[in-house]
Amino acid sequence: MPSMMRCASVLVLAALAACAATAQQPSMITIEKHQDTRIPVAVPPFATADAGLRAASEEMAQTVADDLLFAGVFAIIPRNMYPANFAGFTSDLKSIDFPAWRAAGAQNLVYGLVLQEGGQLVGQFRLFDLVSNNQVYGQEVRVAQGSQRLAAHRFSEEVIRYLDAVAGAGTSEIVFTGISGKTKEIYVADYDGANAKKLTDHGSVSIKPKVSPDGNQIAYLSYKDRYSFLYVLDRRSGKSTVLSKEVGLNSSPSWSPDGKRLAMTLSKDGNTEIYLRNPDGSNPVRLTRNKDGDTSPCFSPDGSKIVFVSDRAGKPQVFVMDADGGNQTRISFHGGNAYDPVWSPDGKRIAFVSEVKGEGFEIYVMNPDGSNATQLTNSNGINESPSWSPDSRHVIFSSSRGGASALFAVNVTTGQETRIPKMTLPAEGPSWGPRRR
Amino acid sequence: MNAKSMLRVMTVMLCLVLVLGMTGCKHKKPAPLNTDVTNKVESTSGDGQPNVDLSKLLFEKGSKYGLQTVMFDFDSSSLRPDAMSTLKDNAEKIKAVPGVIVQVAGHCDERGTQEYNLALGERRALAVRNYLIQLGVSGDRLVTISYGKEFPAVQGNNEAAWAQNRRAEFNAASK
């Protein structure tokens, strides 16, 4: 397994090198796009002996297939390509016709058996390699009744880890602002938009939620007390406490990776500057000090640096500083304005919003030193508020391209954009949380 | 229904139509411009003191005692000459009503991200506050708030709409 992972890493590096090479030779990009190098996987409906679990078992298989497809590394074998003699899985593994699945074009086959035990839903999942006809990964997942999607996400994360070195992010949640008329409340949902739940009920405008590294707390801005104050919502107690209630602006909270500090923008000293505080609002420290505006801080994943936006270059551009405010350095020398920088969890990239006159507001990624800026989206409308998936494969963002604001995710390797499929309300300002354990 | 009762019904209906028509007219008639509050203030008892609450009129844009909105250029928190001129008037109006605390609210057009515009709106509000202080208004009577691009004055994604949305407005501050 470790050597497999190393091998896969080498492949990823080779792929990145290939991308870099093609980026300098635009004529090759089109050729690249027509080649489907994804791993073909078959994910037929899962077996169950319990007629009451038939719908759940089908939803689980579909959820695994959706997660694999979303990762951008896999192609799903369509039903009309299934072997002619396939009549559905049973609990009898010996009945699986591996050569027929291989002939259908699959390289891997996902098998699941779903049952109930002790009031819980149990999924017994297996991943087969159709070259060796061996089971290469197996997992039993127990969840509460009704949590079949979570069970499927748990398994898909591991399938993706096995086949593509880095675990998927199927169990992760997104928090976001849900829009209903003139009211904006904070919501949470599965990463794919399923199971959306309203977390606040302020009847006001509450925006820009940022989920803590452990997923249990959400920092956000609300006008509920008539000013732009910051609050921290504890998801276990459901209670919101004040993070910052200074005179003027309180905005743009960003959690340190250990969850012990928050960077934020305050204007209490006469200009928009960046400060640190504890989640309970204590222990404030000022980090920036200049006559131009500073905002949008975001910690590096090791906690040593903070990326932010400053107007000190005469227009908004991306800067980096040490987490104590030292060594403030401009990193983006972008042809327009640059906003909303966010550091990827693997530390390798910074996503941001670029506004080049006449080209709209598009999502870009660049290296942490500002080099190799690459455009990811290309749409009409304003694309903003990027946030990274925990596996660093995707950037989620809000977009006004279709009129009402909606959430999209873009795969940073393939450039594939997906509208978050199961979202049912207008939404903005997403923050992608950690995987659930 | 005999002819007599029919006649009575028609009479009642005619009356109703007349009454409704008259009240309808009364409601539809636009109030003449010279009856607005600003003029009432001037036609008062003659002791030199207006009998209207200036502290409320301060926040009515339609009143000549009201604080007027100032506009900004794109992605800028610098005060334009027209804004400075408006703010000179606003400063005198604020000074005329001692004790009232004024909230300066900065707003942005939809261009720029939600997060960036929160900071930009605040810098606009601060620029207005600083200039009013220069003009002699006490700083502890001026609080700032940024609404970013959350509350556009007009909808639309064209320069005409954007120009009206890049602004600083004046509201009564809550305690």
Short mmCIF file of C-alpha atoms in Angstrom, two decimals, chain B residues 54 104 129 163:
data_model
loop_
_atom_site.label_atom_id
_atom_site.label_comp_id
_atom_site.label_asym_id
_atom_site.label_seq_id
_atom_site.Cartn_x
_atom_site.Cartn_y
_atom_site.Cartn_z
CA LEU B 54 -35.35 68.20 13.81
CA VAL B 104 -22.69 56.59 8.56
CA ARG B 129 -16.76 60.35 9.25
CA ALA B 163 -23.16 54.56 -9.70
#
